[in-house]
Coordinates of C-alpha atoms and ligand atoms in Angstrom, one line a residue:
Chain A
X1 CA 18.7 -1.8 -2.9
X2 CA 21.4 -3.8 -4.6
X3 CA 21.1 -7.3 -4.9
X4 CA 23.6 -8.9 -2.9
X5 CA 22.5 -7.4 0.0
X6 CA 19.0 -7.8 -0.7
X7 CA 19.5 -11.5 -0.7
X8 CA 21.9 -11.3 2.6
X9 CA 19.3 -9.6 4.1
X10 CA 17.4 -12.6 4.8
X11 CA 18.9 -15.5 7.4
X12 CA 19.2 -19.0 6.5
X13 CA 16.7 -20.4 9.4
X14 CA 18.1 -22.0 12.7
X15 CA 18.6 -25.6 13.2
X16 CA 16.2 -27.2 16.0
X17 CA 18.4 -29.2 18.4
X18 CA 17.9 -32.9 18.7
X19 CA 16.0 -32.6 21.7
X20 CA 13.1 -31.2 20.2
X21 CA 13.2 -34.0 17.3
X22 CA 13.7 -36.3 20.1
X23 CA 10.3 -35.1 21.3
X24 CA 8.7 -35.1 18.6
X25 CA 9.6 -38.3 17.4
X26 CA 8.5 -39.8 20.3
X27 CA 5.1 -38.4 20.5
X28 CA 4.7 -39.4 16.9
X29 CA 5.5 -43.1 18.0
X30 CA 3.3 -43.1 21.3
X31 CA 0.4 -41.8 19.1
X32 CA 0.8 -44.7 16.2
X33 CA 2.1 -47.4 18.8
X34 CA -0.1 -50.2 17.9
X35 CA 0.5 -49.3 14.5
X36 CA 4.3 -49.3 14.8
X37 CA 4.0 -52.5 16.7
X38 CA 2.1 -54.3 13.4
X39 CA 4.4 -52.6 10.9
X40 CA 7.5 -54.3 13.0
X41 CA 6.3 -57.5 13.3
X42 CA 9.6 -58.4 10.2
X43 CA 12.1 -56.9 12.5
X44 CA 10.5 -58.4 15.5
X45 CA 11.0 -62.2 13.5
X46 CA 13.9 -61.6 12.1
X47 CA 15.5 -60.8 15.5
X48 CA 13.5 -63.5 17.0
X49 CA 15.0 -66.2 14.9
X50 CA 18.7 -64.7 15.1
X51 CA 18.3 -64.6 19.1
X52 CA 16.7 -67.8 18.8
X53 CA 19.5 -69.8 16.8
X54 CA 22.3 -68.6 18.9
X55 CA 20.9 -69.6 21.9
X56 CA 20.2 -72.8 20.5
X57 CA 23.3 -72.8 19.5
X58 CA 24.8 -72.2 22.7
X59 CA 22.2 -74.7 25.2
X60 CA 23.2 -77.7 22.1
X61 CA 26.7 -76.8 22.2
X62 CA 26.4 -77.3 26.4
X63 CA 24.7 -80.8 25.8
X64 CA 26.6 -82.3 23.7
X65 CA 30.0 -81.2 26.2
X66 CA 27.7 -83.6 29.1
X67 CA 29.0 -86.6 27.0
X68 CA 25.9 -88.6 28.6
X69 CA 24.5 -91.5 27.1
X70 CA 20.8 -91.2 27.0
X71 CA 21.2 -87.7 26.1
X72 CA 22.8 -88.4 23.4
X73 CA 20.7 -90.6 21.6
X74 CA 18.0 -88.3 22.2
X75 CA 20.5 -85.4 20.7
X76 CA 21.2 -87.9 17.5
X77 CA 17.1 -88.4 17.1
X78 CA 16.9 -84.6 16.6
X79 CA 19.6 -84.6 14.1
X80 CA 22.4 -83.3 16.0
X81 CA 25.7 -84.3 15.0
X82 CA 27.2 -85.1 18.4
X83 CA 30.5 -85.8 16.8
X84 CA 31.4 -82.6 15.4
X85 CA 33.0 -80.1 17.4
X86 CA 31.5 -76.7 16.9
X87 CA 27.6 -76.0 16.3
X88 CA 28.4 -72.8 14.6
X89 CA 28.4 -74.0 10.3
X90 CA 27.7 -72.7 7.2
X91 CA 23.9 -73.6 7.1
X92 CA 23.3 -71.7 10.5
X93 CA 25.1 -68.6 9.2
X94 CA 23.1 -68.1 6.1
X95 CA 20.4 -68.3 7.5
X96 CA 21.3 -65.8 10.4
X97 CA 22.6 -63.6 7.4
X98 CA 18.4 -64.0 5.6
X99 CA 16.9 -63.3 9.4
X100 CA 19.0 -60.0 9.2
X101 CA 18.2 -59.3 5.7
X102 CA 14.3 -59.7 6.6
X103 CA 15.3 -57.6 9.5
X104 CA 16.2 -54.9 7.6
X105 CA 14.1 -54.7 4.9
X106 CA 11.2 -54.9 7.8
X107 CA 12.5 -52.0 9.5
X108 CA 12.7 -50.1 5.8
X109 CA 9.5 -50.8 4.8
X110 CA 7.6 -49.8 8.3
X111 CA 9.7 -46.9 7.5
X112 CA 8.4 -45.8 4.1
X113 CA 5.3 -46.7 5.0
X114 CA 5.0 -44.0 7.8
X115 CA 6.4 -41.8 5.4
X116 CA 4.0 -41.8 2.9
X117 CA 0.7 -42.1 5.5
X118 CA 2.3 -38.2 6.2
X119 CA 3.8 -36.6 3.3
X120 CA 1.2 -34.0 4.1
X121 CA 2.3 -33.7 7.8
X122 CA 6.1 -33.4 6.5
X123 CA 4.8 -30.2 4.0
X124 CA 3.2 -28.6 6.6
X125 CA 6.4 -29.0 9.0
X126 CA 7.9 -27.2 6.5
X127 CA 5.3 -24.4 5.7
X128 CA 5.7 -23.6 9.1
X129 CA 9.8 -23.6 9.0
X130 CA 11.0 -27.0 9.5
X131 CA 14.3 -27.8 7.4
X132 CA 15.0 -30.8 5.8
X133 CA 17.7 -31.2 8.6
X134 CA 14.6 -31.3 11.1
X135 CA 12.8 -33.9 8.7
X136 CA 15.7 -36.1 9.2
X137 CA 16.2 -36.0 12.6
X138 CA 12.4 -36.9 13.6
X139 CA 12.2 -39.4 11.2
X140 CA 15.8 -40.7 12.0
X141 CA 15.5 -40.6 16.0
X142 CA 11.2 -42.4 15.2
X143 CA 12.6 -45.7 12.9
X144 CA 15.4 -46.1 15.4
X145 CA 13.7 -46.4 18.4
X146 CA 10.8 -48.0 16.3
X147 CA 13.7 -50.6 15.2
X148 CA 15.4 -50.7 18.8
X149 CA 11.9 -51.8 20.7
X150 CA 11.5 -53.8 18.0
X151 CA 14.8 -55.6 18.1
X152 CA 14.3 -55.8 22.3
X153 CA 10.8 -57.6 21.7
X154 CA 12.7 -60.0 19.0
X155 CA 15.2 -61.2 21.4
X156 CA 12.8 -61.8 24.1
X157 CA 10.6 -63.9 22.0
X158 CA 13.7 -65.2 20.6
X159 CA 14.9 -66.5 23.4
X160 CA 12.0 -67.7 25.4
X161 CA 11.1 -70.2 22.2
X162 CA 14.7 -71.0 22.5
X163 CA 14.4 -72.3 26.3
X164 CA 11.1 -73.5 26.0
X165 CA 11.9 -75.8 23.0
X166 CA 14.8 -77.7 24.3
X167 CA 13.2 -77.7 27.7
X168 CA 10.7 -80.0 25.3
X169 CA 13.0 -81.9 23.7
X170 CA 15.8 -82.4 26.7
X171 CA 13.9 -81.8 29.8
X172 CA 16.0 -81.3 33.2
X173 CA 19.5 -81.7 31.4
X174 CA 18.9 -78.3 29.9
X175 CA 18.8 -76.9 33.1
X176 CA 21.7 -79.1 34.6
X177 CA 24.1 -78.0 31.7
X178 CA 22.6 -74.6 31.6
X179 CA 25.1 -72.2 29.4
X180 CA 24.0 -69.0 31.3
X181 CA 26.9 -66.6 30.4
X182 CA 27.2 -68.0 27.0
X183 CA 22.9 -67.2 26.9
X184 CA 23.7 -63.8 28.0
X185 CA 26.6 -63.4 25.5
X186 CA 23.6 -64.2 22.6
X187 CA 21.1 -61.7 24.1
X188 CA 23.7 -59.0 24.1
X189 CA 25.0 -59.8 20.6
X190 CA 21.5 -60.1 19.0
X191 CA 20.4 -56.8 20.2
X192 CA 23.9 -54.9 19.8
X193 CA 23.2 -56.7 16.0
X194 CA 19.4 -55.2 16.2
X195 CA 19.5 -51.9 17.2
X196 CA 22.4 -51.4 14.9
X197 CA 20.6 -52.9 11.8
X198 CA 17.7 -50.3 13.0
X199 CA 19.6 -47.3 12.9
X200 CA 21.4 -47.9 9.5
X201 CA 17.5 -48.9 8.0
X202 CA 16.5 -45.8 9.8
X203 CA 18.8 -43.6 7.5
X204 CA 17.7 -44.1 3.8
X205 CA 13.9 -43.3 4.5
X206 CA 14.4 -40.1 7.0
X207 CA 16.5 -38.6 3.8
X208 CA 13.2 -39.5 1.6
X209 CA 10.7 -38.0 3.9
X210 CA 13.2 -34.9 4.2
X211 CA 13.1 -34.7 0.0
X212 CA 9.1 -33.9 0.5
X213 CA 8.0 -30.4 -0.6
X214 CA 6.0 -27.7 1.4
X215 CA 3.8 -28.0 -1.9
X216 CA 2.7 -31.0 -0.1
X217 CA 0.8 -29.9 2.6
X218 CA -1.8 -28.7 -0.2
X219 CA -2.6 -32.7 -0.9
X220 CA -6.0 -33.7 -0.4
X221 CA -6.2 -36.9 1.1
X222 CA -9.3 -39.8 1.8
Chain B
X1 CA 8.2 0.3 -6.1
X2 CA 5.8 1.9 -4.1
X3 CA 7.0 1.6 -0.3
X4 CA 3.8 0.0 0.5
X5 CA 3.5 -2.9 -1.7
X6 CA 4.1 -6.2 0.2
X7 CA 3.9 -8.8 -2.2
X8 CA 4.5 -8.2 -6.1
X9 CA 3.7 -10.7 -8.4
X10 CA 5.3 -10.4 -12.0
X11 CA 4.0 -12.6 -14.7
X12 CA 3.5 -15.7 -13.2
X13 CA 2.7 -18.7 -15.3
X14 CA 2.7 -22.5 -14.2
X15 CA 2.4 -24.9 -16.5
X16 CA 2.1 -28.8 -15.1
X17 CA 3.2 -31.4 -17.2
X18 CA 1.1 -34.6 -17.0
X19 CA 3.2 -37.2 -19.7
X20 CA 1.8 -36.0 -22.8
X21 CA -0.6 -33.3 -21.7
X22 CA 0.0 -29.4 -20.7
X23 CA -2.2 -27.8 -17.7
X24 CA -1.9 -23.8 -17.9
X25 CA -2.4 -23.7 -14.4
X26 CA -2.0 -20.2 -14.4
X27 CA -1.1 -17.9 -17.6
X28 CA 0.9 -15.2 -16.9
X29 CA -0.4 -12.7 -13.5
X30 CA 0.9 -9.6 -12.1
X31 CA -0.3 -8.0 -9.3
X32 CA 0.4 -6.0 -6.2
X33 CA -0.6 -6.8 -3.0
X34 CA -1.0 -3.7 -0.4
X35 CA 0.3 -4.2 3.6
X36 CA -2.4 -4.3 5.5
X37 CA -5.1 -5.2 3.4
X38 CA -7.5 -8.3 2.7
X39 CA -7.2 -9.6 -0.4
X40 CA -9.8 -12.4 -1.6
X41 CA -8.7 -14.1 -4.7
X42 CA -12.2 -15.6 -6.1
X43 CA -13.0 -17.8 -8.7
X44 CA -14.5 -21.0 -9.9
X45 CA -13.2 -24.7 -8.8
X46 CA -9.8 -25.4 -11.1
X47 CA -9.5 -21.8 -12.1
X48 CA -5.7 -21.3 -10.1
X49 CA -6.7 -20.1 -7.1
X50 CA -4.5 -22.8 -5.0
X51 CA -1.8 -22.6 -7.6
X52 CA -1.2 -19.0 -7.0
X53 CA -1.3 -19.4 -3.1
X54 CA 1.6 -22.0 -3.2
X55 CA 3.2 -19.1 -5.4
X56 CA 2.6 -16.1 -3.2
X57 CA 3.8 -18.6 -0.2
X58 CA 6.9 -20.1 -1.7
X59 CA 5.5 -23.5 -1.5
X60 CA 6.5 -24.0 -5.3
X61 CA 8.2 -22.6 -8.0
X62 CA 6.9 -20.6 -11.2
X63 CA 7.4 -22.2 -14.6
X64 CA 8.1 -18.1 -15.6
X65 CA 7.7 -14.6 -13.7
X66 CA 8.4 -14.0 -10.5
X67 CA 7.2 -13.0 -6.6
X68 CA 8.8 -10.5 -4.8
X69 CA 8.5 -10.2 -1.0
X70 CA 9.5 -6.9 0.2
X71 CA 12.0 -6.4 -2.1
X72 CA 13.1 -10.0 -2.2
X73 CA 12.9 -12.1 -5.4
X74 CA 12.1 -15.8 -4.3
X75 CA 13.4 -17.4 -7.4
X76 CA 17.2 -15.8 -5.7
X77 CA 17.0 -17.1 -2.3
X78 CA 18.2 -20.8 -1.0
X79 CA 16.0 -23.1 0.4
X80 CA 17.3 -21.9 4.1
X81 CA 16.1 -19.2 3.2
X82 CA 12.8 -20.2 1.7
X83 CA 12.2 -21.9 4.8
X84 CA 13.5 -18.8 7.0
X85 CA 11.0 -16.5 4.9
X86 CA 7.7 -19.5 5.3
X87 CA 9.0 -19.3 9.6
X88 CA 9.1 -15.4 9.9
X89 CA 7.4 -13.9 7.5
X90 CA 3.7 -16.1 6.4
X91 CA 1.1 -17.4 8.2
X92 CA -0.4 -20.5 6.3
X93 CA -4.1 -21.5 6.7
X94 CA -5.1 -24.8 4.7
X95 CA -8.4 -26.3 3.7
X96 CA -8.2 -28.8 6.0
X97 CA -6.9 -27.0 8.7
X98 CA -3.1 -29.2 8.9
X99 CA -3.1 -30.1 12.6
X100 CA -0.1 -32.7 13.3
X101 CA -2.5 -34.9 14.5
X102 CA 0.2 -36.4 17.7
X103 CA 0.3 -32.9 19.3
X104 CA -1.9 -31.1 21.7
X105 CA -3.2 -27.9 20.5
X106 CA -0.6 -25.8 22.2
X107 CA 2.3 -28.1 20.7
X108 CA 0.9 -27.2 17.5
X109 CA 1.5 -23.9 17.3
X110 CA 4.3 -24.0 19.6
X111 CA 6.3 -26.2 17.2
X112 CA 5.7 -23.1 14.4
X113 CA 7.4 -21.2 17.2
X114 CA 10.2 -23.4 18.1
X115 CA 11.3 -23.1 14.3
X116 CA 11.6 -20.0 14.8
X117 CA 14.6 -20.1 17.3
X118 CA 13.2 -19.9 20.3
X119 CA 13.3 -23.3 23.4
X120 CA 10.3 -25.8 24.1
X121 CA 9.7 -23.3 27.3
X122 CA 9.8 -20.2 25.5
X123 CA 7.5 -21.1 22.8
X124 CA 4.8 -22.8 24.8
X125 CA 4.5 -19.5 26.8
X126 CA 4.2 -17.8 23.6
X127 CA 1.7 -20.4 21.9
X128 CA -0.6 -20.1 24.7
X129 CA -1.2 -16.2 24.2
X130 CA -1.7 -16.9 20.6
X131 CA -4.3 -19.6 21.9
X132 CA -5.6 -17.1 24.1
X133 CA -6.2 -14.7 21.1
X134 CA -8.1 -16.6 19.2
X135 CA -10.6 -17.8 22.0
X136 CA -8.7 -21.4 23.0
X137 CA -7.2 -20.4 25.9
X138 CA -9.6 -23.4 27.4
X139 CA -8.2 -26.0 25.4
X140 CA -4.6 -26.0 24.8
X141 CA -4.4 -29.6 25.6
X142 CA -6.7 -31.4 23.6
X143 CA -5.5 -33.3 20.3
X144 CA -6.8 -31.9 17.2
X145 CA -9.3 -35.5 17.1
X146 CA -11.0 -33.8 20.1
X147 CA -11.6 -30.6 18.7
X148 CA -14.7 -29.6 16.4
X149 CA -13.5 -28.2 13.0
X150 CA -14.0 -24.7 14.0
X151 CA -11.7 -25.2 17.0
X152 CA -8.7 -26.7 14.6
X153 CA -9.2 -23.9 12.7
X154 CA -8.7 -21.8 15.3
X155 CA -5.7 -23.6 16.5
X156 CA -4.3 -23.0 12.5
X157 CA -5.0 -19.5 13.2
X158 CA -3.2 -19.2 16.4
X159 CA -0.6 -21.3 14.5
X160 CA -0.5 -18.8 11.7
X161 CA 0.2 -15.6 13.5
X162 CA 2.2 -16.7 16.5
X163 CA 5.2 -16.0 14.8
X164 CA 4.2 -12.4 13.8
X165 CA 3.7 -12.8 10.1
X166 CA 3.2 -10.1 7.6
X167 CA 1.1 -12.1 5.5
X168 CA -1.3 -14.7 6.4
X169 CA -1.7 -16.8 4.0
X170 CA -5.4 -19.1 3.7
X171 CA -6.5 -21.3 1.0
X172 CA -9.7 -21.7 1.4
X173 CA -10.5 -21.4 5.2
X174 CA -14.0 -22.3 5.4
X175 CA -14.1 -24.8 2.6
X176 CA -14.5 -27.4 5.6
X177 CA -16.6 -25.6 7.6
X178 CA -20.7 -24.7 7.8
X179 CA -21.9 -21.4 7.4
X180 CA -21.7 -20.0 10.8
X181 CA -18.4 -21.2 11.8
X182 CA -16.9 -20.1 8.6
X183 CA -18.5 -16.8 9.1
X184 CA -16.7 -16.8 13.0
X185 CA -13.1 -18.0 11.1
X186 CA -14.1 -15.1 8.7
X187 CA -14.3 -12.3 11.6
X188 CA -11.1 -13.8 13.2
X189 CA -9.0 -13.3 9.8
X190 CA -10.4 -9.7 9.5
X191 CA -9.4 -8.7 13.4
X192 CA -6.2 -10.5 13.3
X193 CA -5.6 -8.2 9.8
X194 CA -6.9 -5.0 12.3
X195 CA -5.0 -6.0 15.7
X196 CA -1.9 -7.3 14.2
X197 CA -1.7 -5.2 11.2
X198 CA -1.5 -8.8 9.2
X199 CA -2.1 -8.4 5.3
X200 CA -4.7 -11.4 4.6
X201 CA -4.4 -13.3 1.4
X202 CA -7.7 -15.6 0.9
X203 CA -8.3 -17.9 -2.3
X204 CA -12.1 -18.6 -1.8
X205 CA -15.3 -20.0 -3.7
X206 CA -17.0 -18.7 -0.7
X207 CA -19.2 -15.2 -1.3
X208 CA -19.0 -14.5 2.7
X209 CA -15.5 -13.6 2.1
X210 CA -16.3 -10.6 0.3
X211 CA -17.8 -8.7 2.9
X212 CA -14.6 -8.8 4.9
X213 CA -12.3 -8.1 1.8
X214 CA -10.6 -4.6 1.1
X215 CA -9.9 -6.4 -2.6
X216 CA -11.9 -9.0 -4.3
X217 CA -9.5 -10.3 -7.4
X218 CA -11.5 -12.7 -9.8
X219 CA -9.6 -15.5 -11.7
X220 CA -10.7 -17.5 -14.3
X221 CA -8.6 -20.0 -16.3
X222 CA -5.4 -18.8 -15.0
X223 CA -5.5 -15.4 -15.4
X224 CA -7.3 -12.1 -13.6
X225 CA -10.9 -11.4 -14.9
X226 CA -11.1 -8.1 -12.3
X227 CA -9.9 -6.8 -9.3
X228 CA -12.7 -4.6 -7.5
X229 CA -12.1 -2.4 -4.5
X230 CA -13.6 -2.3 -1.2
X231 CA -16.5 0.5 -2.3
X232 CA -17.4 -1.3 -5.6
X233 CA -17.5 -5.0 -4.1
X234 CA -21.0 -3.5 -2.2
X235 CA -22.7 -2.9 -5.4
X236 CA -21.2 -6.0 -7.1
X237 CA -22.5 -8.3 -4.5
X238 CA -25.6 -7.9 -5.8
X239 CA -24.7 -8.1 -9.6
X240 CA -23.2 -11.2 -8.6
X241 CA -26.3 -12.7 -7.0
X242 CA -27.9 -11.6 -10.0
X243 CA -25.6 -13.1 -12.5
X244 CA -25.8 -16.4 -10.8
X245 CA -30.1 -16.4 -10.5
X246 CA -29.6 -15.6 -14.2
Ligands
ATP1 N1 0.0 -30.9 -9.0 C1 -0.7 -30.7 -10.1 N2 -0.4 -31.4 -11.2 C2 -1.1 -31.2 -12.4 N3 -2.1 -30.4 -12.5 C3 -2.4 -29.6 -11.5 C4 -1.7 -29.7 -10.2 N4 -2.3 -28.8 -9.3 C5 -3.2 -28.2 -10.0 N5 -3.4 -28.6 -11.3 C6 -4.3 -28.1 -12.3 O1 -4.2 -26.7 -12.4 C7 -5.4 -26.1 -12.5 C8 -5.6 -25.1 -11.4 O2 -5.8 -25.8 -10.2 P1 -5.9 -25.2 -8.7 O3 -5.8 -26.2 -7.7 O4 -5.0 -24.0 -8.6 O5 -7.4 -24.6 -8.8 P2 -8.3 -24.0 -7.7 O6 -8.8 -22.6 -8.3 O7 -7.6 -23.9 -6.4 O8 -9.6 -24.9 -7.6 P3 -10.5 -25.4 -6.4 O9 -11.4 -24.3 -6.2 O10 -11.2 -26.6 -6.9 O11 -9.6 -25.6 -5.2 C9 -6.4 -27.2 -12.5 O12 -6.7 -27.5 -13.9 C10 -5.7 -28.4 -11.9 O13 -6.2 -29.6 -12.5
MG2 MG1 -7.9 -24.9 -4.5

């Protein structure tokens, strides 16, 4: 038999359609779920304190526009500059930048983490057949949602300290001035900001569990 | 090459490099493998027995020589290929028995079926007669946690063939198991070898083995020591027995 043909001979195996990573992945995540939920405990602060400080933001912002006395010096006692126009400085964006940054590397490191606890589960996907494409996908589809729930938890916490701290400090004028569309903006925002900081942290470690070997699945473990 | 040979192996050596230091995992072997026959590969702990299964299987990649599939040189194909070859063509059988631990039994070895080509629907129809096959027709839907070893490596078995190999593939099968339910896993191999016409490839410590085996190859240190057929692996038996009291 020639060569060429010898090595035509053989098909390059078929790609397995999202639907079945999709299922996968997701009985992957129901099985480690309290395990996921520890591991995103950084994505779940760093979303926290994003959806918290715009909401803040926003509910300040609405006070200070009341332009009523005794609010005000209760505003000034908590270091609010009651003068300046716009909430939104310098000082709050760094630090919205460093909640992201934790965000991210959070969402990474749960990520790598499940990756190595199954190196061995990866080689045997691919003793049986799975392609590195396959790898990806679960892996890609598992730290996105992992990321997304994450990110939805984040901005509920977020904004439920938000509301109950200046309830605290400002009592029934919170509720009088009550930004509600400009609140919802913020939830929106923070989790369109989440879920897309999910899926780009998803990408980088679904590649490195796709680079495992089927040599892998030969790893003694305990 | 003689029409019946399934597997050639041609010189294989595999060194691994550890900084400084060379292991001669395995120094240079050649051998034919028959279709349709058991073939134990036997010898002591560290003498290359699991190196040359990830060889045979294409899990890795000899340092020099080569393995030849039916006519197929591994070292030529891609790594779709590779993985088209692993899908369609062996059945692997591990130690430990390799169960994704967030799937049911029947997901298990339906997935091995799914990468094959075939939908969700179709493959869980076919998982279920290889389930059937190997006596687990009762519990398709428990997670590999709620079976006994035995039963996972019964699951792996159904796993391994549900794709119609030509070779299964097992490195060390029993190694986790006691001595009855070895012996059972044993039987299976040999009457999925009969039924399906599967060649069976064992690398084993375990003298049980031999009884089932058509060919007992011996390695030490890398390289073959023997390779006895069926009608002189009787009388060795007891040399062996012998040799060890000794
Ligand atoms: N990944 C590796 N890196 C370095 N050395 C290795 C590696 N895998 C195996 N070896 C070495 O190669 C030699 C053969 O190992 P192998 O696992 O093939 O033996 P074995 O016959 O399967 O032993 P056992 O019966 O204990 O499973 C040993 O000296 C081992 O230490
Ligand atoms: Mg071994």
């Amino acid at each position: 038999m020639p060569k060429a043909d010898a090595i035509n001979a053989v098909p390059v195996q078929a790609p397995v359609p999202w639907s079945v990573a999709f299922a996968v992945s997701w009985g992957s995540l129901r099985r480690r779920f309290l395990r996921s939920l520890i591991t995103m405990v950084g994505v779940v602060l760093g979303i926290a304190f994003l959806a918290y400080m715009l909401v803040n933001d926003n509910i300040v912002n609405a006070l200070v526009a009341l332009r009523n006395d005794t609010l005000n010096v209760i505003l000034q006692k908590n270091g609010v500059d009651i003068f300046s126009g716009k909430g939104t400085d310098t000082m709050m964006l760094m630090l919205i930048g460093l909640s992201l940054f934790t965000c991210l590397v959070g969402i990474i490191n749960a990520m790598l983490m499940s990756v190595t606890e199954r190196i061995k589960e990866i080689g045997t996907l691919k003793c049986l057949g799975a392609q590195d494409a396959f790898i990806v996908k679960t892996f890609f589809i598992e730290a996105s949602l992992q990321g997304v729930m994450g990110t939805v938890l984040g901005v509920a916490l977020g904004l439920l300290v938000g509301l109950l701290v200046n309830t605290f400090a400002y009592g029934r004028f919170v509720w009088s001035a009550f930004p509600a569309f400009l609140v919802v903006k913020s939830v929106v925002v923070s989790l369109v900001i989440g879920s897309l900081m999910s899926v780009l942290a998803a990408i980088a470690p679904a590649y490195w569990a796709a680079r495992k070997q089927p040599v892998e699945a030969m790893r003694v473990e305990e | 090459m003689s029409a019946d040979v399934i597997i050639r192996v041609e010189g294989v050596t595999k060194v691994y490099t550890m900084g400084e230091e060379k292991v001669h995992a395995l120094r240079g072997i050649t051998l034919d493998i028959v279709r349709g026959t058991y073939v134990s590969i036997m010898g002591p702990s560290g003498s290359g027995k699991s190196t040359l299964f990830n060889m045979i299987g294409g899990l890795d990649r000899p340092s020099d020589g080569e393995v030849i599939m039916e006519g197929f040189r591994f070292g030529e194909l891609s790594s779709g290929q590779m993985a088209w070859i692993r899908c369609h063509k062996v059945g692997f059988i591990f130690q430990s028995f390799n169960l994704i631990p967030s799937m049911t039994a029947l997901d298990n070895v339906a997935i091995a079926r799914i990468f094959s080509g075939l939908t969700p629907a179709q493959a869980r129809r076919d998982a279920a007669g290889s389930l059937e096959q190997v006596g687990l027709g009762n519990r398709m839907d428990h997670l590999p946690s709620e079976l006994s070893g035995g039963q996972q490596q019964r699951v792996a078995i159904a796993r391994a063939i549900v794709n119609r190999p030509e070779v299964i593939l097992a490195d060390e099968p029993t190694g986790n198991l006691d001595l009855r339910t070895g012996e059972d896993i044993i039987n299976l191999l040999g009457k999925m070898k009969m039924d399906l016409n599967i060649t069976v490839i064992s690398a084993t410590h375990d003298k049980k083995m031999l009884s089932a085996s058509d060919v007992v190859v011996w390695i030490s240190d890398g390289a073959i020591s023997r390779v006895a057929q069926r009608d002189e692996i009787k009388i060795d038996i007891g040399t062996i027995d012998g040799k060890t009291l000794a």
